[in-house]
Amino acid sequence: MSALLRRATPEEQLAEVTRGAVDLVTREDLLARLQKSYETGVPLRVKAGFDPTKPDLHLGHTVPLTRMARFQQFGHTVIFLIGDFTSRIGDPSGRNVTRPPLSEEEIRVNSETYQEQVFKILDRERTEVRFNNEWFGKMTAADMIRLAAKYPVARMLERDDFHKRFKEGRSISIHEFLYPLAQGYDSVALKADVEMGGTDQIFNLLVGRDLQKDYGQRPQVVMTGPILEGLDARWDPVAGKIVGDKMSKSLGNYVGISEAPEEMFGKLMSITDEVMWRYYELLSTKPIAEIEALKAGHPRTAKVELARELVGRYHGAVAAAAAVAHFEQVIVRKERPDEVEERDLALPAGAATVLLANVIAETGLAASKSEARRLIAQGGVQVNGERATDSQAALPAGDYELKVGKRKFLRVHVRGA
Amino acid sequence: MSALLRRATPEEQLAEVTRGAVDLVTREDLLARLQKSYETGVPLRVKAGFDPTKPDLHLGHTVPLTRMARFQQFGHTVIFLIGDFTSRIGDPSGRNVTRPPLSEEEIRVNSETYQEQVFKILDRERTEVRFNNEWFGKMTAADMIRLAAKYPVARMLERDDFHKRFKEGRSISIHEFLYPLAQGYDSVALKADVEMGGTDQIFNLLVGRDLQKDYGQRPQVVMTGPILEGLDARWDPVAGKIVGDKMSKSLGNYVGISEAPEEMFGKLMSITDEVMWRYYELLSTKPIAEIEALKAGHPRTAKVELARELVGRYHGAVAAAAAVAHFEQVIVRKERPDEVEERDLALPAGAATVLLANVIAETGLAASKSEARRLIAQGGVQVNGERATDSQAALPAGDYELKVGKRKFLRVHVRGA
């Protein structure tokens, strides 16, 4: 996390914390609050809510956390709110079978795993970790009725997904109207100055504003950020913007924050230059001025710096430096690494050879035999330094060094049955 | 309350308890439950809810109570449910300023006044008086969310008044959706076999059925009764039915259950024969067979019997007999009663006479001076047995016996100033 050597002005803070923001209600109010905090020294309270589901974060999830970290760089307080109250209830309609209630133990374990991961981005000293069961656990049915009295049905039905389901005759249970109110009440309980969320959260965040007004508080500033594009996104010159799917585990276009340093580094080096600048905007905590300076240099240098920053965030500076060196050696200079993994493999019973495609698939160098055959046909596989071209090639017993793609090496010892 | 000398069959019970009912869901189910109760000796649990607002009941309010009394005649249990939970909350939206939350003391006093009045109709031994704060007071916000999950928004919007307000763009607060669920949950908590209410309650009663099903209970039988017509209703031969406004304090066409025996008796004798049979159906606890027997006789006899039954219910048999005698003497034989109230009145300062109209107004025999003048002009006022016809007539000091209308007598002693 880069440190600012002089105190940032409210205008500078505004520019940094709104990098890539989608909705901002309102910019004037946020500037006014930053100004007041600058004068009084009282930090802003910046809230973001998280479900205590099993966390396994990729870089897409870290976009809001990075924005929170930027607030912290300027001395503001981040409230990492864990929504354990609703998780204890689950989906009481029973329609969502994939969301059973979580036990207290599960919530505790998940929230600890969460914290292990997020404190690689957030500053622990400037973070309040809160659980909303703290106030909802004490609330009575009567309190919930009083809360429900504060919001009209028709306005709740304006929320995009409710509106759509209602129009299409799909069922909405009444309790679903209570959850946005609960989320809004969190802001009241926490006296939030700012709440952040995804663009799909904008309605719920605005409910928070309404409820704060109702409880005599100044309504929070509401800010939503974009969904991060995946590694395979690219610049579309006709559309004049980056196009591509969002980063997602199931699409395979992601970088998990628990991935090995070399893997993370290599993946980040594979993105296009335009996507790199997008990642800088959303994922880097480098100040805008530093990024502008990098834009003046060679894009490859900037890309290495981005990859180094992100690997360093999750694995430390030493691992990041090693990842840079590994990348230069293996990928750029196309050399084999110093250490290569070894595997033993037996010939099929009664056979004298094994298909190269099977070896590649069974050792995990490719996801399937058909992918392995395609890789061989495309010239992406080397055996003992020679490119294999026959997708039906077979290996007798013996030792082989395989290279698949640009970065995968493996030594295989094929044994007789 | 008439006692049945032999045990009524389930079919007889069904006929009695459904007298004049509007909605019945379902008749078959009610008969089946009466049958089972007849065989097992386990009484049905018949629920009706009441707000603990200040009670000042007229006969219109007693229609459901009378139906409950009929269930009790057959040995069933009535649950007189006082909705104190919601009354403690009031209308939290603050839009209904006429419905502030009631204090515990107000609720206690009102519910005692209620009981004083209703146990003139209900059998105390077969009545459970319950307060729904018993279960809702213990409910948490999470429990309320779970309850709200049991019902869909679209279905709630089918309720007539919600539907109308939604269509017309008038606001409905989300908490208004929670009240029908709370009422429905009462039936779950009480394991009600039958719930009764007004026709405007049918939706809420059906919610109770849905929730009972959801909680694994057999859904209650739901029954609504009509709104009682006022004293001024009449038979419309073209429409083939009784037409007229509902009984109401503000329309003046009512009999309050705290009214004096003579007043109550006289009012009831003023209704038409057709309205009398309607009142028999809805207000009398006489069995259908007895009423059929009365229909064979003279309507005047039946009317006296109805008035005697209802006066007796609220003032006892002795007062009822006295009211019958009073009515015969004063109204029918147009005689003055044995005892007439006396009042003293002073002449206005410096005046030798007082206007008869003023005397009538000041002693409460008419609501105002203008009404008094109109009564005199219409020939409705007698002074010492002679009809007064001059609305400007004046009385010097002396003793006078005044008769206004058919039933109001007063002795006035006009004193010099």
PDB file of C-alpha atoms in Angstrom, chain B residues 33-182:
ATOM      1  CA  ARG B  33     -65.893 -30.751  12.973  1.00  0.00           C
ATOM      2  CA  LEU B  34     -69.240 -30.437  14.756  1.00  0.00           C
ATOM      3  CA  GLN B  35     -69.781 -34.135  14.071  1.00  0.00           C
ATOM      4  CA  LYS B  36     -66.400 -35.079  15.499  1.00  0.00           C
ATOM      5  CA  SER B  37     -66.901 -32.867  18.553  1.00  0.00           C
ATOM      6  CA  TYR B  38     -70.344 -34.472  19.030  1.00  0.00           C
ATOM      7  CA  GLU B  39     -68.744 -37.903  19.028  1.00  0.00           C
ATOM      8  CA  THR B  40     -65.631 -37.178  21.089  1.00  0.00           C
ATOM      9  CA  GLY B  41     -67.044 -34.575  23.445  1.00  0.00           C
ATOM     10  CA  VAL B  42     -64.086 -32.282  22.690  1.00  0.00           C
ATOM     11  CA  PRO B  43     -65.445 -28.754  22.210  1.00  0.00           C
ATOM     12  CA  LEU B  44     -64.516 -26.680  19.159  1.00  0.00           C
ATOM     13  CA  ARG B  45     -62.288 -23.641  19.663  1.00  0.00           C
ATOM     14  CA  VAL B  46     -64.081 -20.623  18.193  1.00  0.00           C
ATOM     15  CA  LYS B  47     -61.959 -17.505  17.886  1.00  0.00           C
ATOM     16  CA  ALA B  48     -62.944 -13.886  17.400  1.00  0.00           C
ATOM     17  CA  GLY B  49     -60.598 -10.932  17.722  1.00  0.00           C
ATOM     18  CA  PHE B  50     -61.318  -7.502  19.200  1.00  0.00           C
ATOM     19  CA  ASP B  51     -59.304  -4.301  19.404  1.00  0.00           C
ATOM     20  CA  PRO B  52     -58.940  -3.027  22.961  1.00  0.00           C
ATOM     21  CA  THR B  53     -60.220   0.378  21.981  1.00  0.00           C
ATOM     22  CA  LYS B  54     -62.753   2.066  24.270  1.00  0.00           C
ATOM     23  CA  PRO B  55     -65.837  -0.133  23.957  1.00  0.00           C
ATOM     24  CA  ASP B  56     -69.300   1.445  23.801  1.00  0.00           C
ATOM     25  CA  LEU B  57     -71.287  -1.266  22.132  1.00  0.00           C
ATOM     26  CA  HIS B  58     -74.590  -1.087  20.336  1.00  0.00           C
ATOM     27  CA  LEU B  59     -76.631  -4.031  19.065  1.00  0.00           C
ATOM     28  CA  GLY B  60     -74.741  -4.004  15.735  1.00  0.00           C
ATOM     29  CA  HIS B  61     -71.576  -4.983  17.594  1.00  0.00           C
ATOM     30  CA  THR B  62     -73.328  -7.846  19.323  1.00  0.00           C
ATOM     31  CA  VAL B  63     -74.077  -9.837  16.146  1.00  0.00           C
ATOM     32  CA  PRO B  64     -70.788 -11.805  16.233  1.00  0.00           C
ATOM     33  CA  LEU B  65     -71.012 -12.121  20.037  1.00  0.00           C
ATOM     34  CA  THR B  66     -74.464 -13.634  19.670  1.00  0.00           C
ATOM     35  CA  ARG B  67     -73.105 -16.141  17.184  1.00  0.00           C
ATOM     36  CA  MET B  68     -70.364 -16.994  19.647  1.00  0.00           C
ATOM     37  CA  ALA B  69     -72.999 -17.464  22.353  1.00  0.00           C
ATOM     38  CA  ARG B  70     -74.776 -19.973  20.102  1.00  0.00           C
ATOM     39  CA  PHE B  71     -71.577 -22.013  19.813  1.00  0.00           C
ATOM     40  CA  GLN B  72     -71.371 -21.928  23.617  1.00  0.00           C
ATOM     41  CA  GLN B  73     -74.955 -23.161  23.940  1.00  0.00           C
ATOM     42  CA  PHE B  74     -73.730 -26.367  22.308  1.00  0.00           C
ATOM     43  CA  GLY B  75     -70.769 -26.650  24.667  1.00  0.00           C
ATOM     44  CA  HIS B  76     -68.062 -25.161  22.447  1.00  0.00           C
ATOM     45  CA  THR B  77     -65.281 -22.888  23.686  1.00  0.00           C
ATOM     46  CA  VAL B  78     -65.112 -19.264  22.628  1.00  0.00           C
ATOM     47  CA  ILE B  79     -61.767 -17.492  22.487  1.00  0.00           C
ATOM     48  CA  PHE B  80     -62.265 -13.792  23.059  1.00  0.00           C
ATOM     49  CA  LEU B  81     -58.974 -12.537  21.686  1.00  0.00           C
ATOM     50  CA  ILE B  82     -57.907  -9.032  22.568  1.00  0.00           C
ATOM     51  CA  GLY B  83     -55.391  -7.661  20.062  1.00  0.00           C
ATOM     52  CA  ASP B  84     -53.263  -5.767  22.541  1.00  0.00           C
ATOM     53  CA  PHE B  85     -49.986  -6.383  20.678  1.00  0.00           C
ATOM     54  CA  THR B  86     -50.782  -4.155  17.724  1.00  0.00           C
ATOM     55  CA  SER B  87     -52.504  -1.599  19.975  1.00  0.00           C
ATOM     56  CA  ARG B  88     -49.263  -1.201  21.889  1.00  0.00           C
ATOM     57  CA  ILE B  89     -47.558  -0.357  18.595  1.00  0.00           C
ATOM     58  CA  GLY B  90     -50.301   1.940  17.294  1.00  0.00           C
ATOM     59  CA  ASP B  91     -49.846   3.056  13.719  1.00  0.00           C
ATOM     60  CA  PRO B  92     -46.068   3.406  13.482  1.00  0.00           C
ATOM     61  CA  SER B  93     -46.269   5.125  10.102  1.00  0.00           C
ATOM     62  CA  GLY B  94     -47.675   8.137  11.937  1.00  0.00           C
ATOM     63  CA  ARG B  95     -50.208   8.669   9.140  1.00  0.00           C
ATOM     64  CA  ASN B  96     -53.142   7.648  11.303  1.00  0.00           C
ATOM     65  CA  VAL B  97     -53.067  10.298  13.989  1.00  0.00           C
ATOM     66  CA  THR B  98     -56.350   9.067  15.447  1.00  0.00           C
ATOM     67  CA  ARG B  99     -54.702   5.769  16.381  1.00  0.00           C
ATOM     68  CA  PRO B 100     -51.865   6.483  18.814  1.00  0.00           C
ATOM     69  CA  PRO B 101     -50.413   3.532  20.727  1.00  0.00           C
ATOM     70  CA  LEU B 102     -52.431   2.552  23.814  1.00  0.00           C
ATOM     71  CA  SER B 103     -50.716   2.293  27.178  1.00  0.00           C
ATOM     72  CA  GLU B 104     -50.844  -0.941  29.161  1.00  0.00           C
ATOM     73  CA  GLU B 105     -53.178   0.760  31.636  1.00  0.00           C
ATOM     74  CA  GLU B 106     -55.572   1.904  28.897  1.00  0.00           C
ATOM     75  CA  ILE B 107     -55.583  -1.591  27.426  1.00  0.00           C
ATOM     76  CA  ARG B 108     -56.324  -3.110  30.837  1.00  0.00           C
ATOM     77  CA  VAL B 109     -59.184  -0.699  31.572  1.00  0.00           C
ATOM     78  CA  ASN B 110     -60.672  -1.032  28.087  1.00  0.00           C
ATOM     79  CA  SER B 111     -60.502  -4.796  28.131  1.00  0.00           C
ATOM     80  CA  GLU B 112     -62.220  -4.887  31.520  1.00  0.00           C
ATOM     81  CA  THR B 113     -64.985  -2.596  30.266  1.00  0.00           C
ATOM     82  CA  TYR B 114     -65.226  -4.876  27.241  1.00  0.00           C
ATOM     83  CA  GLN B 115     -65.620  -7.936  29.409  1.00  0.00           C
ATOM     84  CA  GLU B 116     -68.289  -6.272  31.573  1.00  0.00           C
ATOM     85  CA  GLN B 117     -70.288  -5.740  28.404  1.00  0.00           C
ATOM     86  CA  VAL B 118     -69.644  -8.993  26.530  1.00  0.00           C
ATOM     87  CA  PHE B 119     -70.358 -11.301  29.441  1.00  0.00           C
ATOM     88  CA  LYS B 120     -73.944 -10.126  29.222  1.00  0.00           C
ATOM     89  CA  ILE B 121     -73.973 -12.215  26.036  1.00  0.00           C
ATOM     90  CA  LEU B 122     -71.184 -14.766  26.385  1.00  0.00           C
ATOM     91  CA  ASP B 123     -70.993 -17.586  28.905  1.00  0.00           C
ATOM     92  CA  ARG B 124     -68.001 -16.777  31.095  1.00  0.00           C
ATOM     93  CA  GLU B 125     -67.398 -20.452  31.863  1.00  0.00           C
ATOM     94  CA  ARG B 126     -66.970 -21.315  28.214  1.00  0.00           C
ATOM     95  CA  THR B 127     -64.869 -18.303  27.284  1.00  0.00           C
ATOM     96  CA  GLU B 128     -61.097 -18.026  27.126  1.00  0.00           C
ATOM     97  CA  VAL B 129     -60.050 -14.368  27.269  1.00  0.00           C
ATOM     98  CA  ARG B 130     -56.614 -14.108  25.645  1.00  0.00           C
ATOM     99  CA  PHE B 131     -54.242 -11.286  24.696  1.00  0.00           C
ATOM    100  CA  ASN B 132     -52.037 -11.730  21.649  1.00  0.00           C
ATOM    101  CA  ASN B 133     -49.114  -9.961  23.261  1.00  0.00           C
ATOM    102  CA  GLU B 134     -48.768 -13.323  25.044  1.00  0.00           C
ATOM    103  CA  TRP B 135     -47.006 -14.703  21.942  1.00  0.00           C
ATOM    104  CA  PHE B 136     -46.057 -11.606  19.956  1.00  0.00           C
ATOM    105  CA  GLY B 137     -44.407  -9.996  22.957  1.00  0.00           C
ATOM    106  CA  LYS B 138     -41.889 -12.857  22.924  1.00  0.00           C
ATOM    107  CA  MET B 139     -41.317 -12.777  19.169  1.00  0.00           C
ATOM    108  CA  THR B 140     -38.023 -11.504  17.831  1.00  0.00           C
ATOM    109  CA  ALA B 141     -37.390  -9.556  14.645  1.00  0.00           C
ATOM    110  CA  ALA B 142     -36.054 -12.800  13.153  1.00  0.00           C
ATOM    111  CA  ASP B 143     -39.312 -14.588  13.970  1.00  0.00           C
ATOM    112  CA  MET B 144     -41.230 -11.785  12.249  1.00  0.00           C
ATOM    113  CA  ILE B 145     -39.044 -12.159   9.135  1.00  0.00           C
ATOM    114  CA  ARG B 146     -39.717 -15.905   9.135  1.00  0.00           C
ATOM    115  CA  LEU B 147     -43.438 -15.205   9.403  1.00  0.00           C
ATOM    116  CA  ALA B 148     -43.264 -12.663   6.556  1.00  0.00           C
ATOM    117  CA  ALA B 149     -41.563 -15.303   4.393  1.00  0.00           C
ATOM    118  CA  LYS B 150     -44.731 -17.360   4.453  1.00  0.00           C
ATOM    119  CA  TYR B 151     -46.792 -15.040   2.287  1.00  0.00           C
ATOM    120  CA  PRO B 152     -46.337 -13.565  -1.188  1.00  0.00           C
ATOM    121  CA  VAL B 153     -46.582  -9.836  -1.917  1.00  0.00           C
ATOM    122  CA  ALA B 154     -48.823 -10.330  -4.965  1.00  0.00           C
ATOM    123  CA  ARG B 155     -51.364 -12.271  -2.945  1.00  0.00           C
ATOM    124  CA  MET B 156     -51.445  -9.634  -0.208  1.00  0.00           C
ATOM    125  CA  LEU B 157     -52.130  -7.018  -2.889  1.00  0.00           C
ATOM    126  CA  GLU B 158     -55.251  -8.963  -3.847  1.00  0.00           C
ATOM    127  CA  ARG B 159     -56.934  -7.801  -0.647  1.00  0.00           C
ATOM    128  CA  ASP B 160     -59.659  -5.395  -1.778  1.00  0.00           C
ATOM    129  CA  ASP B 161     -58.499  -2.296   0.054  1.00  0.00           C
ATOM    130  CA  PHE B 162     -54.812  -2.848  -0.727  1.00  0.00           C
ATOM    131  CA  HIS B 163     -55.650  -3.502  -4.382  1.00  0.00           C
ATOM    132  CA  LYS B 164     -57.672  -0.302  -4.588  1.00  0.00           C
ATOM    133  CA  ARG B 165     -55.039   1.845  -2.885  1.00  0.00           C
ATOM    134  CA  PHE B 166     -52.259   0.346  -5.010  1.00  0.00           C
ATOM    135  CA  LYS B 167     -54.193   0.977  -8.246  1.00  0.00           C
ATOM    136  CA  GLU B 168     -54.962   4.522  -7.195  1.00  0.00           C
ATOM    137  CA  GLY B 169     -51.360   5.225  -6.276  1.00  0.00           C
ATOM    138  CA  ARG B 170     -52.167   5.744  -2.590  1.00  0.00           C
ATOM    139  CA  SER B 171     -49.429   4.663  -0.223  1.00  0.00           C
ATOM    140  CA  ILE B 172     -49.380   1.323   1.603  1.00  0.00           C
ATOM    141  CA  SER B 173     -46.652   0.916   4.197  1.00  0.00           C
ATOM    142  CA  ILE B 174     -44.891  -2.428   4.336  1.00  0.00           C
ATOM    143  CA  HIS B 175     -45.948  -2.938   7.960  1.00  0.00           C
ATOM    144  CA  GLU B 176     -49.585  -3.041   6.838  1.00  0.00           C
ATOM    145  CA  PHE B 177     -48.726  -6.346   5.158  1.00  0.00           C
ATOM    146  CA  LEU B 178     -47.517  -7.690   8.496  1.00  0.00           C
ATOM    147  CA  TYR B 179     -50.795  -7.155  10.365  1.00  0.00           C
ATOM    148  CA  PRO B 180     -52.868  -9.734   8.416  1.00  0.00           C
ATOM    149  CA  LEU B 181     -50.011 -12.182   9.007  1.00  0.00           C
ATOM    150  CA  ALA B 182     -50.077 -11.392  12.711  1.00  0.00           C
TER     151      ALA B 182
END
